[in-house]
GROMACS .gro file of C-alpha atoms in nm:
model
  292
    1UNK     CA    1  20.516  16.537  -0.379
    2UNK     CA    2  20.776  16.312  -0.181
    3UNK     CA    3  20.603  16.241   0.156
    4UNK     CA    4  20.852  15.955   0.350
    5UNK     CA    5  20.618  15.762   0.568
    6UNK     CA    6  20.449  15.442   0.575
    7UNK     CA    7  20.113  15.398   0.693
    8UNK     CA    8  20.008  15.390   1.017
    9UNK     CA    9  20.354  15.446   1.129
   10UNK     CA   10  20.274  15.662   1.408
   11UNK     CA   11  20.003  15.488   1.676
   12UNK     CA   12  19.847  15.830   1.809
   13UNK     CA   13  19.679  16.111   1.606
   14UNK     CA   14  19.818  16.445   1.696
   15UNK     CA   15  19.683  16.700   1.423
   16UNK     CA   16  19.387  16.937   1.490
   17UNK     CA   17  19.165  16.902   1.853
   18UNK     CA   18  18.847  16.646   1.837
   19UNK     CA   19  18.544  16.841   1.758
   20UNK     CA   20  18.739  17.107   1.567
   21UNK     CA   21  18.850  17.173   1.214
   22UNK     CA   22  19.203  17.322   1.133
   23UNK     CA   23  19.415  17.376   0.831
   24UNK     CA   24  19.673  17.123   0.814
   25UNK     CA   25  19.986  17.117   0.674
   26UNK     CA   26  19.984  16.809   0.476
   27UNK     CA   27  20.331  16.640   0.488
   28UNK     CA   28  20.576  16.892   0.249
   29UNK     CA   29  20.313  16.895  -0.026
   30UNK     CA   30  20.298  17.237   0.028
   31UNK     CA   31  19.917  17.239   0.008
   32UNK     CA   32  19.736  17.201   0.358
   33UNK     CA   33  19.383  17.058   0.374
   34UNK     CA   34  19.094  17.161   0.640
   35UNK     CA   35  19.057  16.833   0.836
   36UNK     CA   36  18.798  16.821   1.117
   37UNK     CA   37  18.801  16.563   1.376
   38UNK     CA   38  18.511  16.450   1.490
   39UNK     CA   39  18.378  16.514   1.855
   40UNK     CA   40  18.487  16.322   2.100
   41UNK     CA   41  18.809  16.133   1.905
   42UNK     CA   42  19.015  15.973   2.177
   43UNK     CA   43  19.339  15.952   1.889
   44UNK     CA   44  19.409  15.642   1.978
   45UNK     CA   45  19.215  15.446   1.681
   46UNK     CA   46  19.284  15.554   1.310
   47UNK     CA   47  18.909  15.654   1.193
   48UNK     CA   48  18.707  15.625   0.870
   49UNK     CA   49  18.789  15.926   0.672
   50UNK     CA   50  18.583  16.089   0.411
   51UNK     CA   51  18.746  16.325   0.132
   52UNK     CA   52  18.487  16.640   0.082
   53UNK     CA   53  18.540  16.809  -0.281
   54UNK     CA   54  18.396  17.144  -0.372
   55UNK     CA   55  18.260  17.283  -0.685
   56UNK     CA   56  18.421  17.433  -0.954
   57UNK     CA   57  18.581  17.805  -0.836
   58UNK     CA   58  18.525  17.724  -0.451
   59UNK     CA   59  18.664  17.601  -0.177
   60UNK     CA   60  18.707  17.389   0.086
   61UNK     CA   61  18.571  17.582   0.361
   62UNK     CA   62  18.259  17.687   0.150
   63UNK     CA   63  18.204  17.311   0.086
   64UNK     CA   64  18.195  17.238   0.460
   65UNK     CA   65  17.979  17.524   0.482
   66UNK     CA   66  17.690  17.371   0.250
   67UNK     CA   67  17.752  17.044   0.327
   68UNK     CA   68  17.651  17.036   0.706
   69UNK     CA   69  17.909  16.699   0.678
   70UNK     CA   70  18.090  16.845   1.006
   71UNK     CA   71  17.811  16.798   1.224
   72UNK     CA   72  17.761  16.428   1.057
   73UNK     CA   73  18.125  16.337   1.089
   74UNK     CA   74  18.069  16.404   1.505
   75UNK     CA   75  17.740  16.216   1.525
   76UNK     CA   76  17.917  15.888   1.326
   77UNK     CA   77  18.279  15.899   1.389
   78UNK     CA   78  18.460  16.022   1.141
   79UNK     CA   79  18.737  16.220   0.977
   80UNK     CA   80  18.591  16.490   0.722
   81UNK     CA   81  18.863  16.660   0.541
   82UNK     CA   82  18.779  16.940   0.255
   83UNK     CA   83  19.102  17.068   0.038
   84UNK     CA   84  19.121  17.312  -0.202
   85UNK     CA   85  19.184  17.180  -0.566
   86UNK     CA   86  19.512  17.270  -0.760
   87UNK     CA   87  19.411  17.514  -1.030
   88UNK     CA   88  19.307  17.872  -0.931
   89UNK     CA   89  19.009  18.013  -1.094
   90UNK     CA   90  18.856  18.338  -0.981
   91UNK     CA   91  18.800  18.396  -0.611
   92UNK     CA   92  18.849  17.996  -0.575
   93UNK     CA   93  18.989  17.672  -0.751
   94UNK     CA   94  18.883  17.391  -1.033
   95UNK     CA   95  19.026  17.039  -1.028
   96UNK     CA   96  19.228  16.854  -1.273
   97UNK     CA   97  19.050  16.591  -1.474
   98UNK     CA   98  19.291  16.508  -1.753
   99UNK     CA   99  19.134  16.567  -2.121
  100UNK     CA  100  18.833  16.723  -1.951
  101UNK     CA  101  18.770  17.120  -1.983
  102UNK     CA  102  18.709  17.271  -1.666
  103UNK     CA  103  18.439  17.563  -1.626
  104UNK     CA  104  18.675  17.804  -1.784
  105UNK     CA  105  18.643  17.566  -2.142
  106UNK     CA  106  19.007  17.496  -2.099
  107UNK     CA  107  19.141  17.197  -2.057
  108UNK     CA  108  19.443  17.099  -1.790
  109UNK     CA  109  19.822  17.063  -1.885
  110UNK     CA  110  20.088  16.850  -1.769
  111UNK     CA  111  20.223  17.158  -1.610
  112UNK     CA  112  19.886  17.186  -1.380
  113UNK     CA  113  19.875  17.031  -0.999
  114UNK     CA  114  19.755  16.617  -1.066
  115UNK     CA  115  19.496  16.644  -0.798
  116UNK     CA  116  19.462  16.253  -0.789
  117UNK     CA  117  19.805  16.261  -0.650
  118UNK     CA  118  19.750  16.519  -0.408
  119UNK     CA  119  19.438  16.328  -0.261
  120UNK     CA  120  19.553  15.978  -0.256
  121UNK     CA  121  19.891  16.122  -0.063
  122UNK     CA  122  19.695  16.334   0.179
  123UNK     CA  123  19.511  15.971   0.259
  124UNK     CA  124  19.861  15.829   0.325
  125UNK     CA  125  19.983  16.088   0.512
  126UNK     CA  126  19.716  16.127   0.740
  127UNK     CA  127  19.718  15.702   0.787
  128UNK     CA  128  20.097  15.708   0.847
  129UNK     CA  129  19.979  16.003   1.136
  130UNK     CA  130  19.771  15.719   1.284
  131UNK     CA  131  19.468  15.949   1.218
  132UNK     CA  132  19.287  15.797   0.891
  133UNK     CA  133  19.194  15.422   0.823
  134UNK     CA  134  19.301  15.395   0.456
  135UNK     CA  135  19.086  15.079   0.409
  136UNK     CA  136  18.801  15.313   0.487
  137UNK     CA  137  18.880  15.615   0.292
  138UNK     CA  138  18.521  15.778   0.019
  139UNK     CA  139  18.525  16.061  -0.138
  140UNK     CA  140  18.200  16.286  -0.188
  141UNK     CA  141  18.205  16.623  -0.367
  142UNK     CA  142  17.954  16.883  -0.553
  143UNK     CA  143  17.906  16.961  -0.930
  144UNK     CA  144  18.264  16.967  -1.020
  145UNK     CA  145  18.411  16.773  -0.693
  146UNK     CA  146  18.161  16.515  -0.828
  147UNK     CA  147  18.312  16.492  -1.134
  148UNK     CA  148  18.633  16.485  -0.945
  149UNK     CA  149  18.465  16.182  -0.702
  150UNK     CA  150  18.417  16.029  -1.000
  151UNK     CA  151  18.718  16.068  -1.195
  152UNK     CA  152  18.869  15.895  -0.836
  153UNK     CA  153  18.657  15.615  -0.920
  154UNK     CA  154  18.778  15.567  -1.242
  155UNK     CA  155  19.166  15.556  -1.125
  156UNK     CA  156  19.213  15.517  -0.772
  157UNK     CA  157  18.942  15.212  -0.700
  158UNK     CA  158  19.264  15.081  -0.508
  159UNK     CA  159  19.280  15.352  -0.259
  160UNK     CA  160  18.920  15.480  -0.194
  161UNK     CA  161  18.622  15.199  -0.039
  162UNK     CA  162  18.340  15.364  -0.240
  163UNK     CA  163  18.223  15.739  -0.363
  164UNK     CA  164  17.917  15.955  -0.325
  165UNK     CA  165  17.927  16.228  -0.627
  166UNK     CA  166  17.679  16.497  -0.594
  167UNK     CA  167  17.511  16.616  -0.908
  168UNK     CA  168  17.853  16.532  -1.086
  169UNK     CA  169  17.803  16.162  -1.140
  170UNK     CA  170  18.013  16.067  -1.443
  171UNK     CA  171  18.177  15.710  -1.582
  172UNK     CA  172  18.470  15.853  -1.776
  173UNK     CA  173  18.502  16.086  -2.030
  174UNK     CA  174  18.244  16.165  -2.323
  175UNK     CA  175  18.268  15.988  -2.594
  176UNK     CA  176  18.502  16.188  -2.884
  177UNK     CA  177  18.221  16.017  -3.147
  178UNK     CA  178  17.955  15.979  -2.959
  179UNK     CA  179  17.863  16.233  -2.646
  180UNK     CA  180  17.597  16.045  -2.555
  181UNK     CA  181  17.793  15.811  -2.396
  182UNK     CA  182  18.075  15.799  -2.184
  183UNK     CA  183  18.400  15.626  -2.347
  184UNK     CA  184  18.520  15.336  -2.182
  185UNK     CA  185  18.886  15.374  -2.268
  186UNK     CA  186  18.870  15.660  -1.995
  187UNK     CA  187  18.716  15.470  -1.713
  188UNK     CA  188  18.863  15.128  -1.628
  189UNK     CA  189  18.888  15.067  -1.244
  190UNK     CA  190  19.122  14.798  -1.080
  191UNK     CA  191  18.860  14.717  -0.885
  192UNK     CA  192  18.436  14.729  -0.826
  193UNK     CA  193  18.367  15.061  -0.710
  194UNK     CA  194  18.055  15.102  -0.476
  195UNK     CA  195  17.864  15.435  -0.588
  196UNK     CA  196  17.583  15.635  -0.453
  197UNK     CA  197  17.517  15.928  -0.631
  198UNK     CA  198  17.298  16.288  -0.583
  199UNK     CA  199  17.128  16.476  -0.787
  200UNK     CA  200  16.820  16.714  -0.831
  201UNK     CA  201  16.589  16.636  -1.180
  202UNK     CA  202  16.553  17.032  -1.208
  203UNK     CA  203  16.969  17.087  -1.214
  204UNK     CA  204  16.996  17.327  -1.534
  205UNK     CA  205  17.353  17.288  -1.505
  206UNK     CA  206  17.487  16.925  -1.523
  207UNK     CA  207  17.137  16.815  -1.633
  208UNK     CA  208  16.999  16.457  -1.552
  209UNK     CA  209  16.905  16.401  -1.909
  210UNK     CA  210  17.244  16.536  -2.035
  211UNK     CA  211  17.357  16.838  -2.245
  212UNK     CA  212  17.534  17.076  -2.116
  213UNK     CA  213  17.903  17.180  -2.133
  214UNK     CA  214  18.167  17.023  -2.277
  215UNK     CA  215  18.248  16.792  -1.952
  216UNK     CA  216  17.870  16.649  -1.925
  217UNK     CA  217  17.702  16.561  -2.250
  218UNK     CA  218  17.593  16.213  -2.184
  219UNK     CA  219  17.288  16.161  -1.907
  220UNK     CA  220  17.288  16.045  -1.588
  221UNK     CA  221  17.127  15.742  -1.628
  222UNK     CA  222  17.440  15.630  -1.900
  223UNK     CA  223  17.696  15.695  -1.601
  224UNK     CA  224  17.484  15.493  -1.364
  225UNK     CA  225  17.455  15.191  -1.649
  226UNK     CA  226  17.827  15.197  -1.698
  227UNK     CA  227  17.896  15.189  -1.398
  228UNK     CA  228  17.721  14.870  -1.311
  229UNK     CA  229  17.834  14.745  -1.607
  230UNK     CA  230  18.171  14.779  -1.468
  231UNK     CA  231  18.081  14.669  -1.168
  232UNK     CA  232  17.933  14.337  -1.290
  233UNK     CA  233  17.566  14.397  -1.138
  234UNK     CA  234  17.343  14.121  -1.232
  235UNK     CA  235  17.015  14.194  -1.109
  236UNK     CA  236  16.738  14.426  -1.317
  237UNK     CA  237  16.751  14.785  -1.157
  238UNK     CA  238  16.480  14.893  -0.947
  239UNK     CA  239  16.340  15.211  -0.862
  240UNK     CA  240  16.185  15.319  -0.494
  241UNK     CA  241  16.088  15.613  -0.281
  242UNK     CA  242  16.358  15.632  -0.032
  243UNK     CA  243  16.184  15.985   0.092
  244UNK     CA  244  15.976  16.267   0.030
  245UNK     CA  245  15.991  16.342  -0.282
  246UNK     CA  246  16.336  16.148  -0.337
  247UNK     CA  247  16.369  15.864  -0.536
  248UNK     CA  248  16.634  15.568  -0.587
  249UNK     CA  249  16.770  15.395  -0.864
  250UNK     CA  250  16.926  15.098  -0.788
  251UNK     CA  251  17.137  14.843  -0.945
  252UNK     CA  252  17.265  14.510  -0.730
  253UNK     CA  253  17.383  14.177  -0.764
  254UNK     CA  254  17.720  14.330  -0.839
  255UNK     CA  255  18.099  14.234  -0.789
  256UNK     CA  256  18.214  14.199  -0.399
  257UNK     CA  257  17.889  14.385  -0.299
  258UNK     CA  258  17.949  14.693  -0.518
  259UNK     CA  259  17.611  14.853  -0.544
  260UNK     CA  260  17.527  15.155  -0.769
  261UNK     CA  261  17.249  15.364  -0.687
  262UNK     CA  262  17.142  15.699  -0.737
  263UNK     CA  263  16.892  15.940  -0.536
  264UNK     CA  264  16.706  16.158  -0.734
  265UNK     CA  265  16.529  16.463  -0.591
  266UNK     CA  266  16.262  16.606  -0.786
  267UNK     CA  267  16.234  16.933  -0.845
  268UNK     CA  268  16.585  16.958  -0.724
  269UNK     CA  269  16.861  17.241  -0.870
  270UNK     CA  270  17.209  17.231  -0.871
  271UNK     CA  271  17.326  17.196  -0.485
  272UNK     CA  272  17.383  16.975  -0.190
  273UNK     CA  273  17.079  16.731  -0.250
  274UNK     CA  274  17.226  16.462   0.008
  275UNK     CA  275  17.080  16.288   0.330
  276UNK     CA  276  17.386  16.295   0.470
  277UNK     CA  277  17.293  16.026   0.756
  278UNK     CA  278  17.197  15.824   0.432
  279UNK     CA  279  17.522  15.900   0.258
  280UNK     CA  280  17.697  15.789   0.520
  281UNK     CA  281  17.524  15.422   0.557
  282UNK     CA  282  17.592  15.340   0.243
  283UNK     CA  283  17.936  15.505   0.229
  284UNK     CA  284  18.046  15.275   0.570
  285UNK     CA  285  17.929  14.961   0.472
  286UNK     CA  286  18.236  14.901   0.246
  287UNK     CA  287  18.602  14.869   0.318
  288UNK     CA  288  18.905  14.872   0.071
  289UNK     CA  289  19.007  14.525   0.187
  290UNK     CA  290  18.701  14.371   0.109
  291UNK     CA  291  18.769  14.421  -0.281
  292UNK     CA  292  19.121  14.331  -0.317
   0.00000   0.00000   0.00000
């Protein structure tokens, strides 16, 4: 991808109409992206922007579809934008985690789209339009746009303020000797990496308590440690009902304000377990700049 533009080049956003999504035409990656700005947009201010990934063999405008994050980008003020990931599967697409198999069992090649490259140029391109804030860029996604969120985590802590994975929460790959836990050698950030995380305790597919396939293994509860670990939190983890039947794990006293918590809904499966008006607060309460 060679996009020539520097960010926030241009002063006024001209893609798409506020209150509307459209498929845009991202620089000359040759891969456009559904963005949807939110209602109201005057394109005069570059706005938070969040990055919406989809589950393993769907797509963008299916994620938008479960999600309900279009409505919640209007009510806040901000850019939602949901693209399709690089490697074709069935009626839809899988992303590219390097050394981890996708749902097919097989794992990516050199020779496959680098979706990390893809993303984190779609967030300059759409700064250079003048539309996107890059100091306030996240990244949420389902199942296996969690992973993805968290694979983003891992690598691209300079580029994205903090990430929300949905029953995908991961630290890094498993562990070649030990599957229980993820390996460190595969998750080292440049920088503390707010997290909030989603996830049902009755998900039969990427499992709380770990198992699985090939790409899970290790629990939940191991990502969330290694992640404050990583994030230098200090402070013993607590544990609250933040709703109904939903509660949070919570670890603080972390580097440059870098929480990690995680919402757990019981009897939850395997889909769009989010308060997305709590997403959001925790989401906007951190900026790029403030970590570098």
């Amino acid at each position: 991808m060679s996009i020539a533009s520097t960010a926030h080049a241009a002063t006024r956003c001209d893609i798409g109409a506020p209150g509307t999504t459209a498929r845009i035409p991202i620089g000359d990656s040759g891969r456009p992206m559904l963005v949807h700005l939110p209602r109201g947009y005057d394109r005069g201010e570059a706005l938070p922007i969040v990055f919406l990934l989809h589950g393993s063999t769907a797509t963008g405008a299916e994620m938008l579809r479960e999600s309900g994050l279009e409505a919640t980008a209007d009510t806040h003020g901000f850019i939602l934008a949901a693209p399709d990931a690089g490697i074709p599967v069935g009626r839809g697409f899988v992303w590219n985690i390097p050394g981890v198999p996708t749902v097919t069992g097989t794992i990516p090649t050199k020779d496959d789209p680098d979706d990390v490259a893809y993303l984190t140029t779609a967030l300059d391109w759409l700064a250079a339009e003048g539309c996107a804030d890059d100091a306030r860029a996240y990244v949420t996604g389902l199942s296996g746009g969690g992973r993805m969120t968290s694979w983003l985590g891992c690598v691209a802590a300079d580029r994205f303020a903090a990430i929300a994975p949905v029953v995908g929460l991961r630290a890094g790959n498993p562990d070649a000797d030990d599957p229980s836990r993820p390996d460190p050698a595969t998750c080292a950030p440049a920088a503390p990496m707010p997290v909030i995380a989603f996830a049902g305790d009755a998900d039969k597919t990427n499992p709380i308590q770990g198992g699985g396939a090939g790409y899970w293994h290790y629990t939940m509860h191991a990502a969330e440690q290694r992640w404050a670990a990583l994030n230098g939190c200090t402070a013993a983890p607590t544990t609250r009902w933040a709703a109904d039947g939903v509660y949070e794990e919570r670890y603080t006293g972390c580097r440059d304000g870098a929480d990690v918590a995680a919402r757990i809904t019981v009897g939850g499966g395997h889909a769009w377990v989010v308060d997305n008006d709590a997403m959001w607060a925790f989401l906007s309460a951190h900026r790029r700049a403030d970590r570098l």
